PDB file of C-alpha atoms and ligand atoms in Angstrom:
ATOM      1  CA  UNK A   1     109.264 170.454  45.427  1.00 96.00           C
ATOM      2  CA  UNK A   2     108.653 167.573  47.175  1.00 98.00           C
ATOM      3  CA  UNK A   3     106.660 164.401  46.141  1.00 98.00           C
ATOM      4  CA  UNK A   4     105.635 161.500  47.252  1.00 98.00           C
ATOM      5  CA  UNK A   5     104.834 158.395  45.240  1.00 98.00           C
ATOM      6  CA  UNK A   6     102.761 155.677  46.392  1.00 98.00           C
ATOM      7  CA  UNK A   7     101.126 152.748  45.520  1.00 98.00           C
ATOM      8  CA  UNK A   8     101.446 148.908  45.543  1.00 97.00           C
ATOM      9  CA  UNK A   9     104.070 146.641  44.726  1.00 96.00           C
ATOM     10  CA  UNK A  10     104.212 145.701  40.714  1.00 95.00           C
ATOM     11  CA  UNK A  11     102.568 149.568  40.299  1.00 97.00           C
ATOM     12  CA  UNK A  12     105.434 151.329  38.388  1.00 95.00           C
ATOM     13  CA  UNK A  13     106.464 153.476  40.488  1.00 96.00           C
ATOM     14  CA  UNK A  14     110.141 152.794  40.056  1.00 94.00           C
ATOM     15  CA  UNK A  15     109.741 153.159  36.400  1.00 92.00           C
ATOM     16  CA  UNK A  16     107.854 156.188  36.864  1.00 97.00           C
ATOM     17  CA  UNK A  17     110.178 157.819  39.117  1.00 96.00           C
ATOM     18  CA  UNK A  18     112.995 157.165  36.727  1.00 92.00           C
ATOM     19  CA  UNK A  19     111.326 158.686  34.196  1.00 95.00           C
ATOM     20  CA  UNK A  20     110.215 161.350  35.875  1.00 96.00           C
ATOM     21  CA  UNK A  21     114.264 162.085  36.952  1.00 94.00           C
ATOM     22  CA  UNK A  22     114.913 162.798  32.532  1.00 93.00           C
ATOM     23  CA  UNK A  23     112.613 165.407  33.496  1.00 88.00           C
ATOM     24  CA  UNK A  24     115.570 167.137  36.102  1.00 87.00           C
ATOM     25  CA  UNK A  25     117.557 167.256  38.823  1.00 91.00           C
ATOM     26  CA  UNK A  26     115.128 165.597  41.544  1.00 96.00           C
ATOM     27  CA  UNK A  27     116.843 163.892  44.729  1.00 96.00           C
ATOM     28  CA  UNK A  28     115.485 160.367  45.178  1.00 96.00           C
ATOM     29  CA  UNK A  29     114.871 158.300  48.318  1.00 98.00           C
ATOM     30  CA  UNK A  30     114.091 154.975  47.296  1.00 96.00           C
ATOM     31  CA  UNK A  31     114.455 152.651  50.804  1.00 97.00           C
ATOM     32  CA  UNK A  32     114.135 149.740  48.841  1.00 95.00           C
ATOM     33  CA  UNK A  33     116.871 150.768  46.623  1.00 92.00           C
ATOM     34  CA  UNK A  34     118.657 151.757  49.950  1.00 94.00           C
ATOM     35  CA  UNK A  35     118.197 148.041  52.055  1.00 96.00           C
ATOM     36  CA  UNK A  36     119.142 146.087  48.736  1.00 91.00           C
ATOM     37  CA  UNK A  37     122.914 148.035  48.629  1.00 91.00           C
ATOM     38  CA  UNK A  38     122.964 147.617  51.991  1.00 94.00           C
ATOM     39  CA  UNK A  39     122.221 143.779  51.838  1.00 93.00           C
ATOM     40  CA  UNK A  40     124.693 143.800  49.192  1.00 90.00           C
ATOM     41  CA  UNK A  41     127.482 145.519  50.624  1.00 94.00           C
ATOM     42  CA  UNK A  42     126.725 143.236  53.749  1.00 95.00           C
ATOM     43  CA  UNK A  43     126.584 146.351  56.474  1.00 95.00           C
ATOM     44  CA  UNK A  44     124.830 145.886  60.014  1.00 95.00           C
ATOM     45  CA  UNK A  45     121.946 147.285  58.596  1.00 94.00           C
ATOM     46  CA  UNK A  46     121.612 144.956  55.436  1.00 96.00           C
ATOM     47  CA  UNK A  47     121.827 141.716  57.457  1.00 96.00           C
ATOM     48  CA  UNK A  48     119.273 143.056  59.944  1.00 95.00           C
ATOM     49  CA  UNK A  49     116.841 144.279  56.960  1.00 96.00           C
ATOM     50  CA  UNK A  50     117.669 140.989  54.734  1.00 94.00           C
ATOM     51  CA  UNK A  51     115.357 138.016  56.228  1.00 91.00           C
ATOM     52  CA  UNK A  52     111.983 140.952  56.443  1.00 95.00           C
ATOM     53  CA  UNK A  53     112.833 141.648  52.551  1.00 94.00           C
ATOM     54  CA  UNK A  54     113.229 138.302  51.670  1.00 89.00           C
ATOM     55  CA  UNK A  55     109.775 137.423  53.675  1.00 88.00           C
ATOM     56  CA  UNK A  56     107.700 140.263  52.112  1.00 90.00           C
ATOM     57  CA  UNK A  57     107.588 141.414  55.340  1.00 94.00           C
ATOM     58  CA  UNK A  58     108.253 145.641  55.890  1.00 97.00           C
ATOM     59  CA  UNK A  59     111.516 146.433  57.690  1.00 97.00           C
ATOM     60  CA  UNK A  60     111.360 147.604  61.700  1.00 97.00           C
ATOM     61  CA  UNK A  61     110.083 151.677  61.354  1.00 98.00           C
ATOM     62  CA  UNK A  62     112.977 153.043  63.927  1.00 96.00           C
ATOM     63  CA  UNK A  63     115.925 151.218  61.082  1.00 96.00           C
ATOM     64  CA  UNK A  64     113.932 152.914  57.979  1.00 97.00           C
ATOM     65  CA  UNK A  65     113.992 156.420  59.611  1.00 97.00           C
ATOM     66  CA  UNK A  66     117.147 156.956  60.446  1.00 95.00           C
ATOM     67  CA  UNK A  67     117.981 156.122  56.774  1.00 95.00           C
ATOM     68  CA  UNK A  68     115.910 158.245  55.399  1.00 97.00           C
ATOM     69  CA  UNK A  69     117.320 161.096  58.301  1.00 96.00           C
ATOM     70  CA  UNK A  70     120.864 160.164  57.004  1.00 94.00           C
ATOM     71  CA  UNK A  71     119.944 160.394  53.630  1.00 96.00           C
ATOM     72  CA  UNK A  72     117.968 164.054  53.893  1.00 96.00           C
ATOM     73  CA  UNK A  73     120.246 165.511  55.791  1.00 93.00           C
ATOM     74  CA  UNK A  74     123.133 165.342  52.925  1.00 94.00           C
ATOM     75  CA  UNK A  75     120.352 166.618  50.372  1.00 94.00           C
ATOM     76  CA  UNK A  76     121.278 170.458  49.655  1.00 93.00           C
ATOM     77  CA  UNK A  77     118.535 173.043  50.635  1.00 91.00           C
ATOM     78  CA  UNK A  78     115.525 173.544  48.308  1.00 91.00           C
ATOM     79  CA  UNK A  79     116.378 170.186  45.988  1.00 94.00           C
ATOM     80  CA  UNK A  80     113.544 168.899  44.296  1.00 96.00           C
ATOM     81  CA  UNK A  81     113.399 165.190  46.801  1.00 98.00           C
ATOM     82  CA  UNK A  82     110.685 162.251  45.257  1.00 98.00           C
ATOM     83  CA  UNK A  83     110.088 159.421  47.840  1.00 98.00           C
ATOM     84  CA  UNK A  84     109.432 156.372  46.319  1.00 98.00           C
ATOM     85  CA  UNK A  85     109.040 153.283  48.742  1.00 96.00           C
ATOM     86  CA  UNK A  86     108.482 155.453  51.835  1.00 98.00           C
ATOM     87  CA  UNK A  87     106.483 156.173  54.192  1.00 98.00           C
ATOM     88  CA  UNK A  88     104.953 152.766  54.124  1.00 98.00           C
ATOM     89  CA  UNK A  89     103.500 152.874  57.143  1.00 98.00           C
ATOM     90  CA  UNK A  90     101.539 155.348  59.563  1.00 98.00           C
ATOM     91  CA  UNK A  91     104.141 156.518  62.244  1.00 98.00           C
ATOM     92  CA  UNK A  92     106.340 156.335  59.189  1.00 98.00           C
ATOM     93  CA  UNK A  93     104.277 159.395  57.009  1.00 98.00           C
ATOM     94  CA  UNK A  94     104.224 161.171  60.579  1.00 98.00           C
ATOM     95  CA  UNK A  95     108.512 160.894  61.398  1.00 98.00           C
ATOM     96  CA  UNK A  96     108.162 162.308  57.518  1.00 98.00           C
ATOM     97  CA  UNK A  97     106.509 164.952  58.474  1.00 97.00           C
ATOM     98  CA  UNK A  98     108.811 166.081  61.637  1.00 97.00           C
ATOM     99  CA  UNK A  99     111.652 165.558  60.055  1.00 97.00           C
ATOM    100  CA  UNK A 100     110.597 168.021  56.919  1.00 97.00           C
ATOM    101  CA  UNK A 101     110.179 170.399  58.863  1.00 95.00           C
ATOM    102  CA  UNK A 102     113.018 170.093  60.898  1.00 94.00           C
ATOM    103  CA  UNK A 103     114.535 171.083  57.989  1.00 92.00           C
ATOM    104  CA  UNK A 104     111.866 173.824  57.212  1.00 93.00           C
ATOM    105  CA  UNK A 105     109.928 172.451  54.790  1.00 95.00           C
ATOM    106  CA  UNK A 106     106.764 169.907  53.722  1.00 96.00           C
ATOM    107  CA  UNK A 107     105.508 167.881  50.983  1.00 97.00           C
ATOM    108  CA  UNK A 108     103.567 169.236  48.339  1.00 98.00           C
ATOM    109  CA  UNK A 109     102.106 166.404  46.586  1.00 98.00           C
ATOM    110  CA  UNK A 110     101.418 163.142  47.446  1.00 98.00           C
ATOM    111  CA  UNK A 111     100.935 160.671  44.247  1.00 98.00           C
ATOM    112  CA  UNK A 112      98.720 157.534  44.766  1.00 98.00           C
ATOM    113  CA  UNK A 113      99.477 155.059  41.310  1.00 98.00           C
ATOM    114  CA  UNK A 114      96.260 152.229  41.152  1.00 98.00           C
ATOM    115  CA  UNK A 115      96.114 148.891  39.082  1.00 97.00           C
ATOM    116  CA  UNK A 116      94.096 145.706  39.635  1.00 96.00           C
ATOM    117  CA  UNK A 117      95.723 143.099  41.601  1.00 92.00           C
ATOM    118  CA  UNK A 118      95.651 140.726  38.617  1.00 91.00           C
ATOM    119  CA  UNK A 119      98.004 143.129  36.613  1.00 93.00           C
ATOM    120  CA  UNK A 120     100.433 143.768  40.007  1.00 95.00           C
ATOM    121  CA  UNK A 121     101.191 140.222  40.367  1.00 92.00           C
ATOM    122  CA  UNK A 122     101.746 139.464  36.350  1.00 90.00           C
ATOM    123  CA  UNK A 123     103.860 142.636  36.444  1.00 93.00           C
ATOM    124  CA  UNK A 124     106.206 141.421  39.855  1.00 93.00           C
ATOM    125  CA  UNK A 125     106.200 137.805  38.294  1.00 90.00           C
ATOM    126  CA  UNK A 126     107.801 139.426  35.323  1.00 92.00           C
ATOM    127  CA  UNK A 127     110.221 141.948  36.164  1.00 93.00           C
ATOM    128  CA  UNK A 128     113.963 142.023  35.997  1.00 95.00           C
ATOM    129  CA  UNK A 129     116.040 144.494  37.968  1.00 93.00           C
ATOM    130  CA  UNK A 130     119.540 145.438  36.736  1.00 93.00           C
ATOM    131  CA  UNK A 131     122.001 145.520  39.699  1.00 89.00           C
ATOM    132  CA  UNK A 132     124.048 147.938  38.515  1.00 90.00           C
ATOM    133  CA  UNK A 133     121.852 150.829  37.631  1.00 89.00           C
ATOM    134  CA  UNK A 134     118.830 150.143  38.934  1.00 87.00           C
ATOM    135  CA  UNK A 135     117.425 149.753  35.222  1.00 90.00           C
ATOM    136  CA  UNK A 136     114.067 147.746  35.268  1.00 91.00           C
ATOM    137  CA  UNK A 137     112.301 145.294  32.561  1.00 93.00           C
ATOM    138  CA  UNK A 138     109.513 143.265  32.430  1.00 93.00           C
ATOM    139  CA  UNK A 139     109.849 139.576  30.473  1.00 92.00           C
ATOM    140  CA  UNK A 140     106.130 140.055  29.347  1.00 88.00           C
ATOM    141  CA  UNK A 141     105.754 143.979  28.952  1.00 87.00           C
ATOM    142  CA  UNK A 142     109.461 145.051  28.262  1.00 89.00           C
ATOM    143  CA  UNK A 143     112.168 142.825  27.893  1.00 95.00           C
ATOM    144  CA  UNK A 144     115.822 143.872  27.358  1.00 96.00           C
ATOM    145  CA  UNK A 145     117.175 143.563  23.713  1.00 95.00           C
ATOM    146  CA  UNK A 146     119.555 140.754  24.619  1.00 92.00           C
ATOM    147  CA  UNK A 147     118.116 138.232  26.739  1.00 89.00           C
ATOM    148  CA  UNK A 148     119.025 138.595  30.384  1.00 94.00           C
ATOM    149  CA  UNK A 149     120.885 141.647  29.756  1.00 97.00           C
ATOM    150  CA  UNK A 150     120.991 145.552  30.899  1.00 97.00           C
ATOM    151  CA  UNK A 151     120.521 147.562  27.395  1.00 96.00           C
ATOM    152  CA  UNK A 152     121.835 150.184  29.464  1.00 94.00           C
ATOM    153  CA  UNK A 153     125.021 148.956  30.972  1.00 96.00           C
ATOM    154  CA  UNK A 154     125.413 145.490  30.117  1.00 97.00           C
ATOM    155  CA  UNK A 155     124.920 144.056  33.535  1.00 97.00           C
ATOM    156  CA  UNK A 156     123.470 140.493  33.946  1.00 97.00           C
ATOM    157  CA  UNK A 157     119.716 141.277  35.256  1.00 97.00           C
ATOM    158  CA  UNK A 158     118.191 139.227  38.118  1.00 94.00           C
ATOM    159  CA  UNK A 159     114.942 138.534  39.745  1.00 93.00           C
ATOM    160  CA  UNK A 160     114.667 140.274  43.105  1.00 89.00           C
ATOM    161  CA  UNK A 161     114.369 137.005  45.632  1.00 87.00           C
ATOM    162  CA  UNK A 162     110.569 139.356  46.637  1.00 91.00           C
ATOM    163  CA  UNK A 163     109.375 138.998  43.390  1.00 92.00           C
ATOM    164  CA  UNK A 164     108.680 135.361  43.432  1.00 88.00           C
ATOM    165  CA  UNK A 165     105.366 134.374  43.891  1.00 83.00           C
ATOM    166  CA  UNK A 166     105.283 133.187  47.515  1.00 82.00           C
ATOM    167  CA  UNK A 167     106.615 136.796  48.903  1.00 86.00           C
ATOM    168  CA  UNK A 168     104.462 139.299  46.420  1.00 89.00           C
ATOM    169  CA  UNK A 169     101.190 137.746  47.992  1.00 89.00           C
ATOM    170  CA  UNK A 170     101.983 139.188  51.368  1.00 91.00           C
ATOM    171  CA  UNK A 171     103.803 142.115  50.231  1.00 95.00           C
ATOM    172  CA  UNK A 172     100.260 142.771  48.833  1.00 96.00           C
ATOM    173  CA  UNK A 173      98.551 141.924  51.819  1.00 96.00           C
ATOM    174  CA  UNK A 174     101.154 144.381  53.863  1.00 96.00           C
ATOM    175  CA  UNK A 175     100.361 146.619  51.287  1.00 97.00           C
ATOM    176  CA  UNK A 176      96.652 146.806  52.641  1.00 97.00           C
ATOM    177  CA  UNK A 177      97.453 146.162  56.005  1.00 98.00           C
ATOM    178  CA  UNK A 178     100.260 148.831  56.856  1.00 98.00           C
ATOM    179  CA  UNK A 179     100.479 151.371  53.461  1.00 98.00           C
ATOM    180  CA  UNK A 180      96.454 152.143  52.695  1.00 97.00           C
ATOM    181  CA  UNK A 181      96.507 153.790  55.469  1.00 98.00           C
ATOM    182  CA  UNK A 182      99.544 156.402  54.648  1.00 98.00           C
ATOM    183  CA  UNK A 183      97.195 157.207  51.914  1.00 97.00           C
ATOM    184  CA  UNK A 184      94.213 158.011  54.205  1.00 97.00           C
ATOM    185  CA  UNK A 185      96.911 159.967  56.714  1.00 98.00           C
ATOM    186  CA  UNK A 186      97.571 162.009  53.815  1.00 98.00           C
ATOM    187  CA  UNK A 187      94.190 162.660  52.526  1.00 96.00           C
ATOM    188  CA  UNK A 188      93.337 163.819  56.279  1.00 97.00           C
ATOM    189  CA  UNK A 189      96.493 166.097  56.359  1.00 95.00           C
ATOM    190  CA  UNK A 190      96.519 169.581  54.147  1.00 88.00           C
ATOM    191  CA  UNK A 191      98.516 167.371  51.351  1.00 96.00           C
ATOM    192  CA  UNK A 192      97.285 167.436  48.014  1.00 97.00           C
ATOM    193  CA  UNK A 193      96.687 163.705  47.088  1.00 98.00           C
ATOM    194  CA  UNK A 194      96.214 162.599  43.234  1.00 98.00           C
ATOM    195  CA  UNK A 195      95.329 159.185  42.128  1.00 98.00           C
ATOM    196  CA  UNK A 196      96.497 158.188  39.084  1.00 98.00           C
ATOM    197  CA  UNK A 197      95.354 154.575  36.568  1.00 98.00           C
ATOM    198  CA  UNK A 198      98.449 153.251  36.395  1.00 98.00           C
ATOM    199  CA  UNK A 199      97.043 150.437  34.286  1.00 97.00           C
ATOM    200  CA  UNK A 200      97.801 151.935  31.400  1.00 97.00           C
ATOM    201  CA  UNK A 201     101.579 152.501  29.260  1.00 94.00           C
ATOM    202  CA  UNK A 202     104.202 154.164  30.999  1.00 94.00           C
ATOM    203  CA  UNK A 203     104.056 156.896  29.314  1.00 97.00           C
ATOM    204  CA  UNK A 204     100.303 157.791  29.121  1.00 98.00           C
ATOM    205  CA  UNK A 205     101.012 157.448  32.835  1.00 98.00           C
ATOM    206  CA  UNK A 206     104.147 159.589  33.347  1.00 98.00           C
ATOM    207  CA  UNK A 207     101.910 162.174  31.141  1.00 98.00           C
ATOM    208  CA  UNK A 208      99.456 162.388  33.771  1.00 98.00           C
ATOM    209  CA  UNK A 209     102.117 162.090  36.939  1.00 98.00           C
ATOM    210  CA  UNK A 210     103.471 165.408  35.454  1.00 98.00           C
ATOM    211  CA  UNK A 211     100.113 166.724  34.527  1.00 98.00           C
ATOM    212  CA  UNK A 212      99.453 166.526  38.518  1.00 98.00           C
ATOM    213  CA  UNK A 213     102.524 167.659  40.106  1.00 97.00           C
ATOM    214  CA  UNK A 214     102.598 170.389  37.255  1.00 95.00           C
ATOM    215  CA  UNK A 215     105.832 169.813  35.595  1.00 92.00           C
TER     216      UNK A 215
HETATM  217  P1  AMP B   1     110.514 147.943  47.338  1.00 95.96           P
HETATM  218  O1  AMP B   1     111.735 147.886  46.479  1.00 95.96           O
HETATM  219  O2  AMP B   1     110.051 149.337  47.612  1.00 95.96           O
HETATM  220  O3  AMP B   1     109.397 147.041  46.873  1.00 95.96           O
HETATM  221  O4  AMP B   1     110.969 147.377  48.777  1.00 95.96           O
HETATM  222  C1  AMP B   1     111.447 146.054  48.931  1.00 95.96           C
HETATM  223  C2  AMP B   1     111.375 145.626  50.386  1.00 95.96           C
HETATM  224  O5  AMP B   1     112.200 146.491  51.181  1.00 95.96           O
HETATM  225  C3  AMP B   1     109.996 145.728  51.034  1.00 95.96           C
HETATM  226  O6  AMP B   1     109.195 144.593  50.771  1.00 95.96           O
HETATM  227  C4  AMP B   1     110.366 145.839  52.504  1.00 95.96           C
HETATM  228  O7  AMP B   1     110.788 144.601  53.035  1.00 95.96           O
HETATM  229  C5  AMP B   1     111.595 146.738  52.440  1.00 95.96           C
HETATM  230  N1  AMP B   1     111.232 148.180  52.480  1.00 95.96           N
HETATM  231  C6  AMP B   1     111.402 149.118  51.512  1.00 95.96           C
HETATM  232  N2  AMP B   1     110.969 150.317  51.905  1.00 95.96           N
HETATM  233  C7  AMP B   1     110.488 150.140  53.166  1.00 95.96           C
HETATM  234  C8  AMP B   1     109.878 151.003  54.114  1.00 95.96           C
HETATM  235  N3  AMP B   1     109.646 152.299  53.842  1.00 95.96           N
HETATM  236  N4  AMP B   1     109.515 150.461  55.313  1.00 95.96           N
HETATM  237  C9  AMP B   1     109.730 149.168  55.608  1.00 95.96           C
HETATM  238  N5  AMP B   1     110.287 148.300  54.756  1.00 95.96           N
HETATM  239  C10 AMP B   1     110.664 148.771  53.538  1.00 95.96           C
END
């Protein structure tokens, strides 16, 4: 099965996608995920990506889809995949599309997660990302036990440099400018597309993900 999860930033989709992986064995794409280790790790591709990130701004299309190629193309036949981050923009969804079936297949569901702007930027401000595994808290909503701290693995947590206030207010307006329409793409396409409050507790909303993708 293949789903697609989309939505603003500050949404929950990470936190729903991690949830939804205690459910099985489902393959994840997660670009942003995928730019930060490169960034990290300091590759050609992680300096190149680094100053859009950093801006709020979306990274070139023709860098993202060869990632995402590279990445599907090591994913054994018939794996359950989630995208989470991606497509973000129009030719994006459609180099989706052509490269699924390339490899003889489609999506089956595309998830749209909604919240009021008010509660995305209180929920960016707020969050803490573990940089080892990806584990994420919010100071408000869901802090670690230990201040500052992984409960998972004990890694010192940080706040992504996107998060702070100047960058979420255009990654919002990016949001409307380049992702709403993925969403309309899809609702033209033959793609199922569910919309889902995610204004609610994570797991009243991971209830309802699962409810709609039937698993
Ligand atoms: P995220 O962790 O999904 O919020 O992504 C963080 C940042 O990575 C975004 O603000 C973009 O700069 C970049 N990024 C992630 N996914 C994509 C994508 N599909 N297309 C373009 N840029 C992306």
């Amino acid at each position: 099965m293949i789903v697609i999860l989309l939505g603003p930033p500050g949404v929950g989709k990470g936190t729903q996608r991690s949830m939804l992986e205690e459910e099985g064995p489902w393959r994840k794409v997660v670009t942003g995920d995928l730019l930060r280790e490169a960034a990290r790790a300091g590759s050609e591709l992680g300096r190149k990506a680094k100053a859009y990130m950093d801006a709020g701004d979306l990274v070139p299309d023709d860098l993202i889809i060869d990632l995402v190629r590279e990445k599907l193309e090591a994913m054994p036949d018939g794996a359950d995949v989630v995208f989470d981050g991606f497509p973000r923009t129009e030719p994006q969804a459609r180099a989706l599309d052509a490269l699924l079936e390339e490899l003889g297949t489609a999506p089956d569901r595309v998830v749209l997660f909604t919240a009021p702007d008010d509660v995305l930027v209180k929920r960016v401000a707020g969050r803490r990302t573990c940089p080892e595994c990806g584990a994420i808290y919010n100071v408000h909503f869901d802090p670690p036990g230990t201040g500052g701290i992984c409960d998972e693995c004990g890694a010192e947590l940080f706040r992504r440099e996107d998060d702070r206030p100047e960058s979420v207010k255009r990654r919002l307006e990016v949001y409307r400018e380049e992702t709403e329409p993925v969403v309309e793409y899809y609702v033209r396409s033959d793609v199922p597309v569910s919309r889902i409050d995610a204004d609610r507790e994570p797991g009243e909303v991971q209830a309802s993900l699962r409810r709609e993708i039937g698993r």
